[in-house]
PDB file of C-alpha atoms and ligand atoms in Angstrom:
ATOM      1  CA  MET A   1     -15.701 -24.620 -11.229  1.00  0.00           C
ATOM      2  CA  SER A   2     -17.906 -25.658  -8.310  1.00  0.00           C
ATOM      3  CA  GLU A   3     -20.413 -24.758  -6.828  1.00  0.00           C
ATOM      4  CA  VAL A   4     -18.913 -23.619  -3.503  1.00  0.00           C
ATOM      5  CA  LYS A   5     -16.041 -21.789  -5.487  1.00  0.00           C
ATOM      6  CA  SER A   6     -18.431 -19.588  -7.723  1.00  0.00           C
ATOM      7  CA  GLU A   7     -20.766 -18.840  -4.486  1.00  0.00           C
ATOM      8  CA  PHE A   8     -17.593 -16.957  -2.920  1.00  0.00           C
ATOM      9  CA  SER A   9     -16.467 -15.220  -6.310  1.00  0.00           C
ATOM     10  CA  GLN A  10     -19.718 -13.964  -5.920  1.00  0.00           C
ATOM     11  CA  VAL A  11     -19.711 -12.822  -2.403  1.00  0.00           C
ATOM     12  CA  ILE A  12     -16.288 -11.401  -3.207  1.00  0.00           C
ATOM     13  CA  ALA A  13     -17.887  -9.194  -6.018  1.00  0.00           C
ATOM     14  CA  GLU A  14     -20.673  -7.992  -3.933  1.00  0.00           C
ATOM     15  CA  ARG A  15     -18.273  -7.151  -0.828  1.00  0.00           C
ATOM     16  CA  ILE A  16     -15.968  -4.685  -3.584  1.00  0.00           C
ATOM     17  CA  ASN A  17     -19.612  -3.436  -4.770  1.00  0.00           C
ATOM     18  CA  ARG A  18     -20.273  -2.448  -1.251  1.00  0.00           C
ATOM     19  CA  ILE A  19     -17.121  -0.894  -0.334  1.00  0.00           C
ATOM     20  CA  ARG A  20     -16.746   0.875  -4.107  1.00  0.00           C
ATOM     21  CA  ALA A  21     -20.645   2.203  -3.122  1.00  0.00           C
ATOM     22  CA  ILE A  22     -19.396   4.249   0.045  1.00  0.00           C
ATOM     23  CA  ILE A  23     -15.905   5.469  -1.433  1.00  0.00           C
ATOM     24  CA  PRO A  24     -15.655   8.435  -4.325  1.00  0.00           C
ATOM     25  CA  PRO A  25     -14.083   6.669  -7.013  1.00  0.00           C
ATOM     26  CA  GLU A  26     -11.158   8.735  -7.534  1.00  0.00           C
ATOM     27  CA  VAL A  27     -10.099   6.822  -4.470  1.00  0.00           C
ATOM     28  CA  LYS A  28      -7.774   3.741  -5.804  1.00  0.00           C
ATOM     29  CA  LEU A  29      -9.069   0.222  -3.751  1.00  0.00           C
ATOM     30  CA  VAL A  30      -6.353  -1.657  -3.227  1.00  0.00           C
ATOM     31  CA  ALA A  31      -7.142  -5.556  -2.660  1.00  0.00           C
ATOM     32  CA  VAL A  32      -4.891  -6.928  -0.341  1.00  0.00           C
ATOM     33  CA  SER A  33      -4.590 -10.666  -1.198  1.00  0.00           C
ATOM     34  CA  LYS A  34      -1.772 -11.692   0.968  1.00  0.00           C
ATOM     35  CA  TYR A  35      -3.996 -14.211   2.800  1.00  0.00           C
ATOM     36  CA  THR A  36      -6.032 -14.907  -0.157  1.00  0.00           C
ATOM     37  CA  THR A  37      -5.548 -17.741  -3.008  1.00  0.00           C
ATOM     38  CA  THR A  38      -5.338 -16.908  -7.017  1.00  0.00           C
ATOM     39  CA  GLU A  39      -8.606 -17.922  -7.876  1.00  0.00           C
ATOM     40  CA  ALA A  40     -10.311 -15.348  -5.446  1.00  0.00           C
ATOM     41  CA  ILE A  41      -7.814 -12.994  -6.927  1.00  0.00           C
ATOM     42  CA  ARG A  42      -9.075 -13.917 -10.269  1.00  0.00           C
ATOM     43  CA  SER A  43     -12.470 -13.162  -8.887  1.00  0.00           C
ATOM     44  CA  ALA A  44     -11.816  -9.705  -7.551  1.00  0.00           C
ATOM     45  CA  TYR A  45     -10.253  -8.710 -10.671  1.00  0.00           C
ATOM     46  CA  ALA A  46     -13.363 -10.047 -12.447  1.00  0.00           C
ATOM     47  CA  ALA A  47     -15.213  -7.809 -10.193  1.00  0.00           C
ATOM     48  CA  GLY A  48     -12.956  -4.834 -11.877  1.00  0.00           C
ATOM     49  CA  ILE A  49     -10.354  -5.036  -9.079  1.00  0.00           C
ATOM     50  CA  ARG A  50      -6.526  -4.007 -11.275  1.00  0.00           C
ATOM     51  CA  ASP A  51      -4.897  -3.363  -7.714  1.00  0.00           C
ATOM     52  CA  PHE A  52      -3.573  -6.139  -5.671  1.00  0.00           C
ATOM     53  CA  GLY A  53      -1.594  -5.505  -2.195  1.00  0.00           C
ATOM     54  CA  GLU A  54       0.808  -8.160  -1.059  1.00  0.00           C
ATOM     55  CA  SER A  55       3.168  -8.399   1.970  1.00  0.00           C
ATOM     56  CA  ARG A  56       5.775 -10.825   1.058  1.00  0.00           C
ATOM     57  CA  VAL A  57       7.783 -10.732  -1.970  1.00  0.00           C
ATOM     58  CA  GLN A  58       8.411 -14.359  -2.515  1.00  0.00           C
ATOM     59  CA  ASP A  59       4.278 -15.168  -1.825  1.00  0.00           C
ATOM     60  CA  ALA A  60       3.923 -12.535  -4.340  1.00  0.00           C
ATOM     61  CA  LYS A  61       6.024 -14.120  -7.173  1.00  0.00           C
ATOM     62  CA  VAL A  62       4.397 -17.281  -7.053  1.00  0.00           C
ATOM     63  CA  LYS A  63       0.782 -15.584  -7.396  1.00  0.00           C
ATOM     64  CA  GLN A  64       2.286 -12.802 -10.076  1.00  0.00           C
ATOM     65  CA  THR A  65       3.581 -16.532 -12.008  1.00  0.00           C
ATOM     66  CA  GLU A  66      -0.073 -17.667 -12.166  1.00  0.00           C
ATOM     67  CA  LEU A  67      -1.711 -14.129 -12.794  1.00  0.00           C
ATOM     68  CA  ALA A  68       0.635 -13.631 -15.743  1.00  0.00           C
ATOM     69  CA  ASP A  69      -2.240 -13.343 -18.411  1.00  0.00           C
ATOM     70  CA  LEU A  70      -4.028 -10.386 -15.865  1.00  0.00           C
ATOM     71  CA  GLU A  71      -3.429  -7.140 -16.106  1.00  0.00           C
ATOM     72  CA  ILE A  72      -2.679  -6.231 -12.198  1.00  0.00           C
ATOM     73  CA  THR A  73      -0.974  -3.438 -10.751  1.00  0.00           C
ATOM     74  CA  TRP A  74       1.288  -5.026  -8.041  1.00  0.00           C
ATOM     75  CA  HIS A  75       1.396  -3.016  -4.735  1.00  0.00           C
ATOM     76  CA  MET A  76       4.399  -4.425  -1.633  1.00  0.00           C
ATOM     77  CA  ILE A  77       2.396  -3.200   0.938  1.00  0.00           C
ATOM     78  CA  GLY A  78       4.356  -5.328   3.959  1.00  0.00           C
ATOM     79  CA  SER A  79       7.975  -4.196   5.677  1.00  0.00           C
ATOM     80  CA  LEU A  80      10.593  -4.897   3.499  1.00  0.00           C
ATOM     81  CA  GLN A  81      13.949  -6.259   4.576  1.00  0.00           C
ATOM     82  CA  SER A  82      17.031  -5.124   2.512  1.00  0.00           C
ATOM     83  CA  ASN A  83      17.734  -8.379   1.047  1.00  0.00           C
ATOM     84  CA  LYS A  84      14.569  -8.598  -0.612  1.00  0.00           C
ATOM     85  CA  ALA A  85      14.777  -4.811  -1.856  1.00  0.00           C
ATOM     86  CA  LYS A  86      15.669  -6.162  -5.202  1.00  0.00           C
ATOM     87  CA  LEU A  87      13.194  -8.563  -6.236  1.00  0.00           C
ATOM     88  CA  ALA A  88      10.810  -6.251  -4.803  1.00  0.00           C
ATOM     89  CA  ILE A  89      11.424  -3.539  -7.144  1.00  0.00           C
ATOM     90  CA  ALA A  90      11.642  -5.771  -9.858  1.00  0.00           C
ATOM     91  CA  GLN A  91       8.540  -7.354  -9.035  1.00  0.00           C
ATOM     92  CA  PHE A  92       6.019  -4.501  -8.164  1.00  0.00           C
ATOM     93  CA  ASP A  93       4.506  -1.137  -9.441  1.00  0.00           C
ATOM     94  CA  TRP A  94       4.020   0.099  -6.284  1.00  0.00           C
ATOM     95  CA  ILE A  95       5.966   0.004  -2.495  1.00  0.00           C
ATOM     96  CA  HIS A  96       4.449   1.665   0.038  1.00  0.00           C
ATOM     97  CA  SER A  97       6.894   0.344   2.460  1.00  0.00           C
ATOM     98  CA  ILE A  98       9.593   2.493   2.461  1.00  0.00           C
ATOM     99  CA  ASP A  99      10.422   3.046   6.096  1.00  0.00           C
ATOM    100  CA  ARG A 100      13.893   4.048   6.628  1.00  0.00           C
ATOM    101  CA  LEU A 101      16.286   5.972   4.800  1.00  0.00           C
ATOM    102  CA  SER A 102      18.762   3.078   4.547  1.00  0.00           C
ATOM    103  CA  LEU A 103      16.308   1.320   2.614  1.00  0.00           C
ATOM    104  CA  ALA A 104      15.225   4.123   0.317  1.00  0.00           C
ATOM    105  CA  GLU A 105      18.697   5.031  -0.167  1.00  0.00           C
ATOM    106  CA  GLN A 106      19.543   1.329  -1.523  1.00  0.00           C
ATOM    107  CA  CYS A 107      16.168   1.403  -3.526  1.00  0.00           C
ATOM    108  CA  ASP A 108      17.601   4.396  -5.397  1.00  0.00           C
ATOM    109  CA  ARG A 109      21.118   2.632  -6.160  1.00  0.00           C
ATOM    110  CA  LEU A 110      18.653  -0.449  -7.001  1.00  0.00           C
ATOM    111  CA  ILE A 111      16.736   1.340  -9.611  1.00  0.00           C
ATOM    112  CA  LEU A 112      19.511   2.385 -11.476  1.00  0.00           C
ATOM    113  CA  GLU A 113      20.783  -1.566 -11.466  1.00  0.00           C
ATOM    114  CA  THR A 114      17.357  -2.939 -12.445  1.00  0.00           C
ATOM    115  CA  GLY A 115      16.342  -0.738 -14.716  1.00  0.00           C
ATOM    116  CA  LYS A 116      12.742  -1.137 -12.989  1.00  0.00           C
ATOM    117  CA  SER A 117      11.185   2.602 -11.158  1.00  0.00           C
ATOM    118  CA  PRO A 118       8.235   1.506  -9.039  1.00  0.00           C
ATOM    119  CA  LYS A 119       6.164   4.208  -7.828  1.00  0.00           C
ATOM    120  CA  PHE A 120       7.247   4.870  -3.754  1.00  0.00           C
ATOM    121  CA  LEU A 121       5.523   5.772  -0.575  1.00  0.00           C
ATOM    122  CA  LEU A 122       6.979   6.482   2.659  1.00  0.00           C
ATOM    123  CA  GLN A 123       5.546   4.812   5.526  1.00  0.00           C
ATOM    124  CA  VAL A 124       4.946   7.528   8.410  1.00  0.00           C
ATOM    125  CA  LYS A 125       4.163   6.740  12.031  1.00  0.00           C
ATOM    126  CA  LEU A 126       2.396   9.624  13.629  1.00  0.00           C
ATOM    127  CA  ALA A 127       1.213   7.817  16.819  1.00  0.00           C
ATOM    128  CA  ASP A 128       2.818   5.818  19.046  1.00  0.00           C
ATOM    129  CA  ASP A 129       3.066   2.289  18.088  1.00  0.00           C
ATOM    130  CA  PRO A 130       6.341   0.632  19.178  1.00  0.00           C
ATOM    131  CA  SER A 131       4.966  -2.569  16.981  1.00  0.00           C
ATOM    132  CA  LYS A 132       4.813  -0.507  13.635  1.00  0.00           C
ATOM    133  CA  SER A 133       7.974   0.680  11.887  1.00  0.00           C
ATOM    134  CA  GLY A 134       7.859   4.094   9.714  1.00  0.00           C
ATOM    135  CA  TRP A 135       9.138   7.793   9.951  1.00  0.00           C
ATOM    136  CA  SER A 136       7.231  10.258  13.058  1.00  0.00           C
ATOM    137  CA  GLU A 137       7.260  13.654  11.406  1.00  0.00           C
ATOM    138  CA  SER A 138      10.317  14.719  13.154  1.00  0.00           C
ATOM    139  CA  GLU A 139      12.540  11.551  12.033  1.00  0.00           C
ATOM    140  CA  LEU A 140      11.213  12.358   8.522  1.00  0.00           C
ATOM    141  CA  LEU A 141      11.919  15.832   8.259  1.00  0.00           C
ATOM    142  CA  ALA A 142      15.398  15.318   9.719  1.00  0.00           C
ATOM    143  CA  ASP A 143      15.938  12.965   6.628  1.00  0.00           C
ATOM    144  CA  LEU A 144      14.676  15.331   4.379  1.00  0.00           C
ATOM    145  CA  SER A 145      17.679  16.329   3.083  1.00  0.00           C
ATOM    146  CA  GLN A 146      19.068  13.199   2.505  1.00  0.00           C
ATOM    147  CA  LEU A 147      15.854  11.637   0.535  1.00  0.00           C
ATOM    148  CA  GLU A 148      16.415  14.742  -1.702  1.00  0.00           C
ATOM    149  CA  LYS A 149      19.827  13.712  -2.773  1.00  0.00           C
ATOM    150  CA  LEU A 150      18.192  10.153  -4.193  1.00  0.00           C
ATOM    151  CA  GLN A 151      17.203  11.679  -7.799  1.00  0.00           C
ATOM    152  CA  ASN A 152      15.881   7.682  -9.230  1.00  0.00           C
ATOM    153  CA  LEU A 153      13.218   7.299  -6.421  1.00  0.00           C
ATOM    154  CA  GLN A 154       9.490   8.269  -7.836  1.00  0.00           C
ATOM    155  CA  ILE A 155       8.639   9.281  -4.026  1.00  0.00           C
ATOM    156  CA  VAL A 156       4.710  10.119  -4.967  1.00  0.00           C
ATOM    157  CA  GLY A 157       3.089  10.206  -1.459  1.00  0.00           C
ATOM    158  CA  LEU A 158       2.868   8.867   1.927  1.00  0.00           C
ATOM    159  CA  MET A 159       1.385   5.309   3.496  1.00  0.00           C
ATOM    160  CA  THR A 160       0.490   4.822   7.364  1.00  0.00           C
ATOM    161  CA  ILE A 161      -0.876   1.970   9.282  1.00  0.00           C
ATOM    162  CA  LEU A 162      -2.607   2.927  12.527  1.00  0.00           C
ATOM    163  CA  PRO A 163      -2.063   1.042  16.297  1.00  0.00           C
ATOM    164  CA  ILE A 164      -4.798  -1.011  16.799  1.00  0.00           C
ATOM    165  CA  GLY A 165      -7.812  -0.176  19.444  1.00  0.00           C
ATOM    166  CA  LEU A 166      -8.574   3.421  18.673  1.00  0.00           C
ATOM    167  CA  SER A 167     -11.319   4.963  18.485  1.00  0.00           C
ATOM    168  CA  ASP A 168     -13.011   6.558  15.607  1.00  0.00           C
ATOM    169  CA  THR A 169     -12.099  10.124  16.353  1.00  0.00           C
ATOM    170  CA  GLN A 170      -8.505   8.873  17.350  1.00  0.00           C
ATOM    171  CA  ALA A 171      -7.957   7.196  14.119  1.00  0.00           C
ATOM    172  CA  TYR A 172      -9.975  10.497  12.231  1.00  0.00           C
ATOM    173  CA  GLU A 173      -7.132  12.491  13.708  1.00  0.00           C
ATOM    174  CA  VAL A 174      -3.739  10.366  12.893  1.00  0.00           C
ATOM    175  CA  PHE A 175      -5.249  10.252   9.268  1.00  0.00           C
ATOM    176  CA  SER A 176      -5.662  13.948   9.460  1.00  0.00           C
ATOM    177  CA  ARG A 177      -2.128  14.518  10.636  1.00  0.00           C
ATOM    178  CA  THR A 178      -0.878  12.247   8.072  1.00  0.00           C
ATOM    179  CA  VAL A 179      -3.110  14.648   5.653  1.00  0.00           C
ATOM    180  CA  GLU A 180      -1.240  17.456   6.751  1.00  0.00           C
ATOM    181  CA  LEU A 181       2.305  16.301   6.881  1.00  0.00           C
ATOM    182  CA  ALA A 182       1.904  15.511   3.104  1.00  0.00           C
ATOM    183  CA  ALA A 183       0.848  19.173   2.848  1.00  0.00           C
ATOM    184  CA  LYS A 184       3.766  20.501   5.045  1.00  0.00           C
ATOM    185  CA  LEU A 185       6.048  18.585   2.361  1.00  0.00           C
ATOM    186  CA  ARG A 186       4.496  20.005  -0.377  1.00  0.00           C
ATOM    187  CA  SER A 187       5.059  23.535   1.072  1.00  0.00           C
ATOM    188  CA  LEU A 188       8.493  22.657   1.331  1.00  0.00           C
ATOM    189  CA  GLY A 189       9.051  21.679  -2.047  1.00  0.00           C
ATOM    190  CA  TRP A 190       8.089  17.806  -2.302  1.00  0.00           C
ATOM    191  CA  ALA A 191       5.250  18.707  -4.890  1.00  0.00           C
ATOM    192  CA  ASN A 192       5.000  14.865  -5.571  1.00  0.00           C
ATOM    193  CA  ILE A 193       3.668  13.809  -2.413  1.00  0.00           C
ATOM    194  CA  GLN A 194      -0.182  13.474  -3.523  1.00  0.00           C
ATOM    195  CA  GLU A 195      -0.852  10.124  -2.289  1.00  0.00           C
ATOM    196  CA  LEU A 196      -2.072   8.974   0.969  1.00  0.00           C
ATOM    197  CA  SER A 197      -2.335   4.884   1.104  1.00  0.00           C
ATOM    198  CA  MET A 198      -4.354   4.832   4.663  1.00  0.00           C
ATOM    199  CA  GLY A 199      -7.103   2.938   6.126  1.00  0.00           C
ATOM    200  CA  MET A 200      -7.777  -0.879   5.724  1.00  0.00           C
ATOM    201  CA  SER A 201     -11.041  -3.170   6.430  1.00  0.00           C
ATOM    202  CA  ALA A 202     -11.120  -1.941  10.104  1.00  0.00           C
ATOM    203  CA  ASP A 203     -10.833   2.083   9.004  1.00  0.00           C
ATOM    204  CA  TYR A 204     -11.164   2.805   5.320  1.00  0.00           C
ATOM    205  CA  ALA A 205     -14.264   5.124   5.764  1.00  0.00           C
ATOM    206  CA  ILE A 206     -12.626   7.400   8.462  1.00  0.00           C
ATOM    207  CA  ALA A 207      -9.645   7.060   5.966  1.00  0.00           C
ATOM    208  CA  VAL A 208     -11.428   8.157   3.028  1.00  0.00           C
ATOM    209  CA  LYS A 209     -13.000  10.556   4.840  1.00  0.00           C
ATOM    210  CA  ALA A 210     -10.122  12.134   6.358  1.00  0.00           C
ATOM    211  CA  GLY A 211      -8.415  12.299   2.529  1.00  0.00           C
ATOM    212  CA  ALA A 212      -6.887   8.884   1.731  1.00  0.00           C
ATOM    213  CA  SER A 213      -6.394   8.822  -1.864  1.00  0.00           C
ATOM    214  CA  ILE A 214      -5.825   4.675  -1.818  1.00  0.00           C
ATOM    215  CA  ILE A 215      -6.855   2.391   0.756  1.00  0.00           C
ATOM    216  CA  ARG A 216      -5.871  -1.384   1.378  1.00  0.00           C
ATOM    217  CA  VAL A 217      -8.478  -3.580   1.679  1.00  0.00           C
ATOM    218  CA  GLY A 218      -8.051  -7.229   2.543  1.00  0.00           C
ATOM    219  CA  ASN A 219     -10.399  -9.546   4.931  1.00  0.00           C
ATOM    220  CA  GLN A 220     -13.638  -7.466   4.238  1.00  0.00           C
ATOM    221  CA  ILE A 221     -13.088  -8.572   0.882  1.00  0.00           C
ATOM    222  CA  PHE A 222     -11.315 -12.037   0.936  1.00  0.00           C
ATOM    223  CA  ALA A 223     -12.628 -13.192   4.475  1.00  0.00           C
ATOM    224  CA  THR A 224     -13.983 -16.540   4.116  1.00  0.00           C
TER     225      THR A 224
HETATM  226  C1  PLP B 301      -2.873  -7.008   5.553  1.00  0.00           C
HETATM  227  C2  PLP B 301      -2.805  -5.582   5.469  1.00  0.00           C
HETATM  228  C3  PLP B 301      -3.475  -4.944   5.332  1.00  0.00           C
HETATM  229  C4  PLP B 301      -5.035  -5.512   4.851  1.00  0.00           C
HETATM  230  O1  PLP B 301      -5.354  -5.148   5.855  1.00  0.00           O
HETATM  231  P1  PLP B 301      -7.037  -5.712   6.187  1.00  0.00           P
HETATM  232  O2  PLP B 301      -7.798  -5.432   7.815  1.00  0.00           O
HETATM  233  O3  PLP B 301      -7.700  -7.470   5.960  1.00  0.00           O
HETATM  234  O4  PLP B 301      -7.898  -5.237   5.563  1.00  0.00           O
HETATM  235  C5  PLP B 301      -3.327  -3.270   5.069  1.00  0.00           C
HETATM  236  N1  PLP B 301      -2.277  -2.716   4.812  1.00  0.00           N
HETATM  237  C6  PLP B 301      -1.628  -3.657   5.376  1.00  0.00           C
HETATM  238  C7  PLP B 301      -0.274  -2.882   5.372  1.00  0.00           C
HETATM  239  C8  PLP B 301      -1.310  -4.924   5.660  1.00  0.00           C
HETATM  240  O5  PLP B 301      -0.072  -5.738   6.157  1.00  0.00           O
END
């Protein structure tokens, strides 16, 4: 290993330790590796990370193949096109980005077809943001009875991505709304909605304060 690489490996470990130091131990840290190399993933793994997030099914496949010797839990966090759903189900342990009923219905069928059953999160959007996908609260409540029919899908929680440019106070407010929506869903009989995937490099500390159980951090671990 070259001098430069081992130095970067150390930087990655330090960054991970810094994040770990400020989040509670029960919060799952997903290291978002979509822009990084398999060497950097190995460094994060050596520093104790077991959960990695990717946003493109095909890019992930290449890394997964190269890293098959590691015991990694793979998270699909990017928006998922229908024609990639089958591959995503085959390749990932978690899918955070179920953002529409048609995709949920398709995944429900594909679970039977593939025999694979990843954990699913429903992506919600509780602030106005035309650039992001996901259910608004009213849209999700309207789709609940259809979602309830999907007996194969293990829906374990909600995921959200904030619009850029919010103040800390606004960010906390939107994260809190997501926490409240999960509680509302549980009160409506969706007892399995326990996980909250919220917070990225810029806002994970706020997300954790609001109640995130999973954070997705890329740049703050892997930026070069
Ligand atoms: C890229 C990405 C992240 C990580 O973002 P950073 O700002 O690099 O921490 C988290 N979640 C989703 C959905 C992403 O696409």
